[in-house]
Coordinates of C-alpha atoms and ligand atoms in Angstrom, one line a residue:
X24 CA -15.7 -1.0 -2.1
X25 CA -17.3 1.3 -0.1
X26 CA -15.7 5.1 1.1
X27 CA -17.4 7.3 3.1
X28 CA -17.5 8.6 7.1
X29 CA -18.7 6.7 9.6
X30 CA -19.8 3.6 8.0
X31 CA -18.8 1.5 11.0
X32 CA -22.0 3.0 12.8
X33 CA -24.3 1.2 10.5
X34 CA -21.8 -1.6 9.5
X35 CA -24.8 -3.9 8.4
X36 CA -25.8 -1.5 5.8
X37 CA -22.4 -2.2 4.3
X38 CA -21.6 -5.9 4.6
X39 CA -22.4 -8.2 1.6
X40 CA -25.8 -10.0 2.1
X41 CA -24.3 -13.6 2.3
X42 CA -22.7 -12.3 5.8
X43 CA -26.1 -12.9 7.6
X44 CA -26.0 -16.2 9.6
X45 CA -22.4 -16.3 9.4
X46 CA -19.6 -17.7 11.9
X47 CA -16.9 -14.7 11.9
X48 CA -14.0 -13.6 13.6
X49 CA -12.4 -10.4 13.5
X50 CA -8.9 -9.9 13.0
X51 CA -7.4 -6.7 14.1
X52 CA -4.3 -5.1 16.1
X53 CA -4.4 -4.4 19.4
X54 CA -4.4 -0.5 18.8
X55 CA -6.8 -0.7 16.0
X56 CA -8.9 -3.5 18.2
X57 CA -9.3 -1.4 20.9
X58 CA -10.2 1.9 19.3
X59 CA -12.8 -0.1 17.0
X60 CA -13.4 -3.4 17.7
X61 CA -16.1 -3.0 19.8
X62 CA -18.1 -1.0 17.3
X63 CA -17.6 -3.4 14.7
X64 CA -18.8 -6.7 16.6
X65 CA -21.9 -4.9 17.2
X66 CA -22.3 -4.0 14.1
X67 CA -21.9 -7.5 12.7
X68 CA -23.9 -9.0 15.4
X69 CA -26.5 -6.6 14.3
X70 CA -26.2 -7.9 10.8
X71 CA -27.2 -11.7 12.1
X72 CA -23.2 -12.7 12.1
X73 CA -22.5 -15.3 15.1
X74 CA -19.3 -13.5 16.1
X75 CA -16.0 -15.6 17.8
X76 CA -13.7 -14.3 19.7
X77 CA -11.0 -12.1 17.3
X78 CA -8.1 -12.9 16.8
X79 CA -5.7 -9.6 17.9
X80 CA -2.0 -9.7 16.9
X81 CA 0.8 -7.1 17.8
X82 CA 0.9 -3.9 16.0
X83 CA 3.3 -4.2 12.9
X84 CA 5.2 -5.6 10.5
X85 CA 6.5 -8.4 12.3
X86 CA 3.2 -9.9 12.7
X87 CA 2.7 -11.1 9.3
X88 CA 5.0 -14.0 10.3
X89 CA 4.3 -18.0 9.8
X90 CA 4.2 -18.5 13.5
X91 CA 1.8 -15.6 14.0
X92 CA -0.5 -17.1 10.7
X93 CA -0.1 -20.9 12.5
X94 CA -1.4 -19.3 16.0
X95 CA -4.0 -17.9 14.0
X96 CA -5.2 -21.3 12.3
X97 CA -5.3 -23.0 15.5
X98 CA -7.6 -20.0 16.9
X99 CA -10.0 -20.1 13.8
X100 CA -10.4 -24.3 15.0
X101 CA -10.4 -23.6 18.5
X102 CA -13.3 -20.9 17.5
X103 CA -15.6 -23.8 15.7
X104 CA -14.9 -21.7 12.5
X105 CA -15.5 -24.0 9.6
X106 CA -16.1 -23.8 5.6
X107 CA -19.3 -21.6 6.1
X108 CA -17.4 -19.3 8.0
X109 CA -15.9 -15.7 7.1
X110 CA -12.9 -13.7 8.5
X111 CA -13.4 -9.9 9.5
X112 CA -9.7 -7.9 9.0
X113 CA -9.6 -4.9 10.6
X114 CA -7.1 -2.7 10.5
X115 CA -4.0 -1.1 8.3
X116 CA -2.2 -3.5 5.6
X117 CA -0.7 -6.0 8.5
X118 CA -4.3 -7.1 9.2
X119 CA -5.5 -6.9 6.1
X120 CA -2.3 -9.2 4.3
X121 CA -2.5 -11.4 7.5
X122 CA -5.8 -11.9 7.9
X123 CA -6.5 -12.2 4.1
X124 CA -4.4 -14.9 3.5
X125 CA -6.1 -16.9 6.5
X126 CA -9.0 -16.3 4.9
X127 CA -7.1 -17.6 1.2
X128 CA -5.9 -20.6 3.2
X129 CA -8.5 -22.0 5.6
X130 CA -10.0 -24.5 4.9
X131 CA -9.0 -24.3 1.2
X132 CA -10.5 -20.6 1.3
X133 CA -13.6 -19.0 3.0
X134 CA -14.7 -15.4 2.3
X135 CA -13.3 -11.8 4.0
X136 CA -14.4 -8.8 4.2
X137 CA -12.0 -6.2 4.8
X138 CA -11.9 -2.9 6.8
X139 CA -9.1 -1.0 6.4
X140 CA -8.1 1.8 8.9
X141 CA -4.7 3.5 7.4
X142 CA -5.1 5.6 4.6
X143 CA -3.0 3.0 2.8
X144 CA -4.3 0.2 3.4
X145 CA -7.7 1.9 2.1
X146 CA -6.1 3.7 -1.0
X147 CA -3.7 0.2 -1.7
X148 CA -3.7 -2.9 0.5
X149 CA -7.1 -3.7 0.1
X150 CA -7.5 -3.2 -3.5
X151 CA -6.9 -6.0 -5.7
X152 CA -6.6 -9.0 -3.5
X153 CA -3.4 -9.7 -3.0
X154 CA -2.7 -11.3 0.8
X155 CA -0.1 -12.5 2.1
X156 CA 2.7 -13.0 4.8
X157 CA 6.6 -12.3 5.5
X158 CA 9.6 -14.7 5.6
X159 CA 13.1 -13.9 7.1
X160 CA 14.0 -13.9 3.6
X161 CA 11.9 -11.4 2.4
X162 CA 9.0 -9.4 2.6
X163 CA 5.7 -11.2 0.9
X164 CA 7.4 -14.1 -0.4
X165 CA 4.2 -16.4 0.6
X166 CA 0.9 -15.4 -1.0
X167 CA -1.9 -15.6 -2.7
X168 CA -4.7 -13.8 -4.5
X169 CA -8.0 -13.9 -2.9
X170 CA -10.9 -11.2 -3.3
X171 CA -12.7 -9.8 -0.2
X172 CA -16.4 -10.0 -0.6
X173 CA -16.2 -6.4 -0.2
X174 CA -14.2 -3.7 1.1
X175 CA -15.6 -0.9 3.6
X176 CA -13.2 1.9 4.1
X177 CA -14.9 4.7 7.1
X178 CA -12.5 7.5 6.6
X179 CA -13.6 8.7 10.1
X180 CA -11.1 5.7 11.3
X181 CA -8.4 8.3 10.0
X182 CA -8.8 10.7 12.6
X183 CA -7.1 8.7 15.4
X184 CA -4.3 7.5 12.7
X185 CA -0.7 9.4 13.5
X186 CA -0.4 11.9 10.7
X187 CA 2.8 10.1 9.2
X188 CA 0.8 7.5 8.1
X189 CA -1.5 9.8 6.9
X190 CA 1.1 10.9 4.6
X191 CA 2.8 7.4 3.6
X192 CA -1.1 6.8 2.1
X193 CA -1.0 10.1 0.3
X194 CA 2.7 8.6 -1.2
X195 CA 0.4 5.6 -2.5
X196 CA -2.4 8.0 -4.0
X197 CA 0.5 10.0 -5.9
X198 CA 1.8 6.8 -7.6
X199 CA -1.7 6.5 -8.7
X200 CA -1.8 9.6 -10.1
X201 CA 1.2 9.9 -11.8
X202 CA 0.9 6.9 -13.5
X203 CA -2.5 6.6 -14.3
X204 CA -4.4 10.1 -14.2
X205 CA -3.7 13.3 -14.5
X206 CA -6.8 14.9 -13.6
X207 CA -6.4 13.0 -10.4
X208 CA -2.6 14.6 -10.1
X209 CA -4.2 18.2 -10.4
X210 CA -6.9 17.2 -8.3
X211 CA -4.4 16.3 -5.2
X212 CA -2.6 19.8 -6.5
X213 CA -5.5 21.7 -5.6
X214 CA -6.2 20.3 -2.8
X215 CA -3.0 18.7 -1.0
X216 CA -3.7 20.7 2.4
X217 CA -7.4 19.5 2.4
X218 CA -6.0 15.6 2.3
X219 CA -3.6 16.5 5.0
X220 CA -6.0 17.8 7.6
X221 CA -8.6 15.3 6.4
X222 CA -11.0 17.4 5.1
X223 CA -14.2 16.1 3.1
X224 CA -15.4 15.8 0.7
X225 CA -12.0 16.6 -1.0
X226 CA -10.0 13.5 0.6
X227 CA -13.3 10.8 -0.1
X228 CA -13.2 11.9 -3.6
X229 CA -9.4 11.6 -3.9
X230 CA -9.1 8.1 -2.3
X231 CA -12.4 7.2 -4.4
X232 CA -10.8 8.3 -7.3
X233 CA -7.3 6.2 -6.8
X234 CA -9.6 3.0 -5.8
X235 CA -11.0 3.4 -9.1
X236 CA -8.0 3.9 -11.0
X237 CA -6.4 1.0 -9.4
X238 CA -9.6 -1.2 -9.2
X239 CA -9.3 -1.1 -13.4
X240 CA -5.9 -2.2 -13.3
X241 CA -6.7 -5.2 -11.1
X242 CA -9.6 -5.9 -13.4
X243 CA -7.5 -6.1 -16.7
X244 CA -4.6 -7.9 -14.8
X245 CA -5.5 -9.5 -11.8
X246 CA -2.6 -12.0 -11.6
X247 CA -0.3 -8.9 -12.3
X248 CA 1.2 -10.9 -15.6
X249 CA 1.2 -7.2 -17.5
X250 CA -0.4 -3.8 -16.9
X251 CA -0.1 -4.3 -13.0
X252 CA 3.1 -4.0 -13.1
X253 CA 2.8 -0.5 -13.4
X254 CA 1.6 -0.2 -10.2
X255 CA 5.2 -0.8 -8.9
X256 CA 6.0 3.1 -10.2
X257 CA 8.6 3.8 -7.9
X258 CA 8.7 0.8 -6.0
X259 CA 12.0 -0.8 -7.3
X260 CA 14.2 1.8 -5.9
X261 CA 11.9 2.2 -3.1
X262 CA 12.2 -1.1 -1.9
X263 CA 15.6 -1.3 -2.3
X264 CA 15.9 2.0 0.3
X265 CA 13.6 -0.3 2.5
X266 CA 16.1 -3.3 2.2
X267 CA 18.9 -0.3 2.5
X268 CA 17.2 0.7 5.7
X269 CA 16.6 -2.7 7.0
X270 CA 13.2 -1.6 7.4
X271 CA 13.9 0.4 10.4
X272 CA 13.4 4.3 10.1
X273 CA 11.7 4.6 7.0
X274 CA 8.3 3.8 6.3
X275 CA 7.1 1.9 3.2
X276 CA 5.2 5.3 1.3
X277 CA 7.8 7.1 2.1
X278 CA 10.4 5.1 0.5
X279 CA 8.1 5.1 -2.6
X280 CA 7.9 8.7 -3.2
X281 CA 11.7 9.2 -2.7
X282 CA 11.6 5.7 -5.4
X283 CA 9.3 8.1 -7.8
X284 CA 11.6 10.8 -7.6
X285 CA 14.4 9.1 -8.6
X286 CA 12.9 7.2 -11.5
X287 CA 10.9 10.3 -12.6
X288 CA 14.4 12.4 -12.9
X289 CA 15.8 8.8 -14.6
X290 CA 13.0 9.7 -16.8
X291 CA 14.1 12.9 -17.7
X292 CA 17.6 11.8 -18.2
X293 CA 16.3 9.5 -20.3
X294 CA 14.4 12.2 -22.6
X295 CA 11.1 10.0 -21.5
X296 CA 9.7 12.9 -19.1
X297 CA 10.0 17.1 -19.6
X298 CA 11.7 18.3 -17.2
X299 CA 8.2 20.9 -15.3
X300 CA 6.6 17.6 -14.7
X301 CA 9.6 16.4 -13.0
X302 CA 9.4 19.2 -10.7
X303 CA 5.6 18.8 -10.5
X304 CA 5.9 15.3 -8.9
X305 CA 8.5 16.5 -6.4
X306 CA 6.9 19.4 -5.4
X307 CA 3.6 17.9 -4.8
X308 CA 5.3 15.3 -2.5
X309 CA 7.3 18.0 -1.0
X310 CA 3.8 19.9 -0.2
X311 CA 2.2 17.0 1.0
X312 CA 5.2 16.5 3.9
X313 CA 6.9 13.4 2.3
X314 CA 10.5 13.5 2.4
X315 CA 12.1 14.3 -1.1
X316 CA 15.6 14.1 0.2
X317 CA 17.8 11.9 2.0
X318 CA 21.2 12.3 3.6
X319 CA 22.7 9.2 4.7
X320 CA 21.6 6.9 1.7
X321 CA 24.6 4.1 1.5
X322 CA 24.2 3.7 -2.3
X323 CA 26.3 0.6 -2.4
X324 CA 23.8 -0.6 -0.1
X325 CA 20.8 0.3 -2.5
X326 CA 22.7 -1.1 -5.4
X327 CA 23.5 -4.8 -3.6
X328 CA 19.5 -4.2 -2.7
X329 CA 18.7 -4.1 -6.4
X330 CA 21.3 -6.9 -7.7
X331 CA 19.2 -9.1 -5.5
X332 CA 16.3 -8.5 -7.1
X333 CA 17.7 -8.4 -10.2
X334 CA 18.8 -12.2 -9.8
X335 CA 15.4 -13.2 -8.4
X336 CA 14.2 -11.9 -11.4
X337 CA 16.1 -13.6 -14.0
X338 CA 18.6 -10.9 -14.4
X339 CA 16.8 -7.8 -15.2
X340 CA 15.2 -5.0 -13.0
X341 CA 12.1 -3.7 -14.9
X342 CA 11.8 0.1 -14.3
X343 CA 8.1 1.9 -14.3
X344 CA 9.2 5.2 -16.0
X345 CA 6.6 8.3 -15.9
X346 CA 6.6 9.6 -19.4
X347 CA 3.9 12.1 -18.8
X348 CA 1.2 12.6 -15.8
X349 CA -1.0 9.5 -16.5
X350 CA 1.1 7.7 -18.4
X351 CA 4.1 5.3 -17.8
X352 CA 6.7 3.0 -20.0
X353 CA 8.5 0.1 -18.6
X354 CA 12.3 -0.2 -19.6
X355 CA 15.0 -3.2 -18.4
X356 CA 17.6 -1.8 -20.3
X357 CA 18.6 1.2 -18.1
X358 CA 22.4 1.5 -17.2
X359 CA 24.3 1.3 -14.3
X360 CA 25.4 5.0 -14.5
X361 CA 21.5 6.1 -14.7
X362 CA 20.5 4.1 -11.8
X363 CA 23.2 6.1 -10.1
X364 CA 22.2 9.4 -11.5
X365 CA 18.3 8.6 -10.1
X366 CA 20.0 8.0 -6.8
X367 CA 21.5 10.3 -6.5
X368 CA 19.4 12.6 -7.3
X369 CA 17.5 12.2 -3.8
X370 CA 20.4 12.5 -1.7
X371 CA 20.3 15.5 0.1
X372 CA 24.0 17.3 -0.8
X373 CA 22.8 20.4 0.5
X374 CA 22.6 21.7 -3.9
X375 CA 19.3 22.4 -5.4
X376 CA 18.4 19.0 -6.9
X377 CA 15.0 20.5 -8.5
X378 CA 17.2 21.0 -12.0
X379 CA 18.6 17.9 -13.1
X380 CA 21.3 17.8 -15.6
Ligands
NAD413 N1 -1.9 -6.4 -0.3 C1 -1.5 -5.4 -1.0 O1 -1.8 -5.2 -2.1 C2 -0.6 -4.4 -0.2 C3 -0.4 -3.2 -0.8 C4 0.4 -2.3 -0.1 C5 0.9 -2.6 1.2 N2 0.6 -3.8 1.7 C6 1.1 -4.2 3.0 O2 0.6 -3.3 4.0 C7 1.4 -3.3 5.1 C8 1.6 -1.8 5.5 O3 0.3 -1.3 5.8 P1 0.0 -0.2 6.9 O4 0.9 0.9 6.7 O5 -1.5 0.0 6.9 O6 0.5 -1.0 8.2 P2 -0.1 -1.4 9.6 O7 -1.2 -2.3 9.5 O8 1.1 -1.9 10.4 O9 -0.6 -0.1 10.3 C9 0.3 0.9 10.7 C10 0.2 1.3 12.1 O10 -1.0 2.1 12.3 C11 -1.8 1.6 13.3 N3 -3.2 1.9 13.0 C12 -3.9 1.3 12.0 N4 -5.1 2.0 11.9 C13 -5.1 2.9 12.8 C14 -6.1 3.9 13.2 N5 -7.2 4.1 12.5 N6 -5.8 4.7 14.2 C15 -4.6 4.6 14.9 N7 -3.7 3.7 14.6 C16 -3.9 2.9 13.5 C17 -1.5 0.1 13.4 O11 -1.7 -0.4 14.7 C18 0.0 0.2 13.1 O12 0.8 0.4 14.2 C19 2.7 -3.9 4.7 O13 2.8 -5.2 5.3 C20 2.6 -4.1 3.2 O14 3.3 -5.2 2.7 C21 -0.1 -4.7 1.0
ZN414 ZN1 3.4 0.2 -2.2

């Protein structure tokens, strides 16, 4: 994985060795295509890569689809790409998911190399392998795990990337922290205006530092059969907001820092977590512009989100609890009545919710 500023100018440099002589085609967005695309076919053509046409889909969500990944087959054939070929994704998580599990897929699997452009897909989706696509059902409900070669995150990408997704990345760098390193929590303390005005060093060595961190996870778990689970630290709630949401006004980091909130004052109710690092996590995520308060939650319609997952997953929901910065427990047996408390706690009522009791 490599972080830096402005790697794609000398893109060869970067690229795995085995990339030379290659068939490739990029696969990007349309915004993300046309801000770098150009840059980076050079820069592979540069490197000796015999580069296709790319493959651009719609911006968003609703690209990872089957009949987007079928039209994308057919263009990989209709490009002469065979087994000695390699995909280029380029772009935030769609891209990277989409474009990854081509790559898994074709042709029983050819190699990727992945260039992420949102902070997290950089920080998150293109750490660890995981690809995959949507179904009407459900969100990544067909995947598989396949590595990129390697992973070239140019954080000078970031500059043309809205500032809310700058800030649903951050959401992904917290979880990190909070559940795997403290020094990385009081690093982001320090220096939470720095990351929000992309200033470097401080936000290379931050996002280095969370690759790192989640890199060793991945390594000890790749199949996420144990300690990867962790990385799901306020994802089950999150989702559920998601689901709650139907995916519509709230984006995916920051459902997971109001998910982290609730489960960290769960946590506290549950005598797992004091009650200053509590207000620690909510008051970095409230410094860094995420939202740590909602009013119109329907928490019946969070709760029917969680009983579905509940019953996909053989009748418990597995909570990642913080019990200190850096460190986390996983608990099934948590009531009704505390899932309501953690709820609640980020609706916005207009009370001080800092103090739970
Ligand atoms: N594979 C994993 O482990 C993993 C982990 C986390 C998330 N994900 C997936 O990632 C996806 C979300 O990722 P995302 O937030 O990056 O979404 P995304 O790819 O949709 O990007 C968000 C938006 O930013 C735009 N954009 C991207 N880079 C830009 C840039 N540099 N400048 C300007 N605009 C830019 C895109 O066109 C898009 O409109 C979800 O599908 C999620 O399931 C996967
Ligand atoms: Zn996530």
């Amino acid at each position: 994985v490599w972080i830096g500023s402005g790697l794609l100018e000398s893109i060869g440099d970067w690229l795995p060795e085995q990339c030379s002589g290659k068939r490739c085609c990029i696969i990007s967005d349309n915004t993300v295509y046309s801000l770098y695309g150009k840059n980076v076919t050079t820069g592979l053509i540069s490197a000796g890569c015999d580069v296709v046409e790319p493959f651009v889909i719609e911006p968003g969500e609703s690209s990872k689809s089957m009949n987007v990944l079928r039209a994308c087959y057919k263009h990989l054939l209709d490009q002469k790409m065979d087994r000695d070929s390699m995909i280029v994704t380029l772009g935030g998580g769609v891209p990277g998911d989409l474009g990854g599990f081509a790559a898994a897929t074709f042709m029983r699997g050819i190699p990727f190399v992945q260039i992420p452009t949102t902070l997290l897909a950089q920080a998150d989706a293109s750490i660890g392998g995981k690809t995959g696509i949507n179904l009407e059902e459900g969100k990544n409900l067909i995947g598989a795990f396949h590595q990129p070669l390697s992973v070239i995150s140019d954080l000078c990408t970031l500059n043309t990337l809205p500032a809310r997704h700058i800030r649903n990345g951050l959401a992904e760098i917290v979880k990190m922290a909070v559940l795997g390193s403290e020094t990385l929590f009081e690093q982001i303390e320090t220096n939470a205006h720095q990351c929000l005005a992309l200033k470097m060093p401080e936000l290379a060595q931050i996002l280095t530092a969370s690759c790192i961190l989640k890199a060793g996870i991945v390594e000890r778990d790749e199949t996420d059969k144990g300690i990867r689970t962790t990385l799901n630290l306020g994802h089950t709630i999150g989702h559920a907001l998601e689901t709650a949401d139907n995916f519509s006004s709230i984006l995916h980091g920051e459902a997971v820092a109001l998910g982290m909130i609730a489960v960290s004052h769960i946590s506290v109710l549950e005598n797992l977590l004091d009650r200053n690092t509590y207000r620690r996590i909510r008051a970095l995520l409230s410094t860094l512009k995420l939202t740590v308060s909602v009013r119109d939650i329907d928490v019946h319609a969070v709760f029917s989100s969680l009983d579905r997952d509940k019953k996909s997953r053989s009748g418990s929901i597995h909570f990642v609890l913080p019990v200190k910065l850096g460190q986390t427990q996983i608990k099934s047996d948590i009531s009704r009545n505390r899932i309501e408390q953690g709820i609640r706690s980020i609706l916005d009522t207009g009370i001080d919710e800092e103090n739970p009791e």
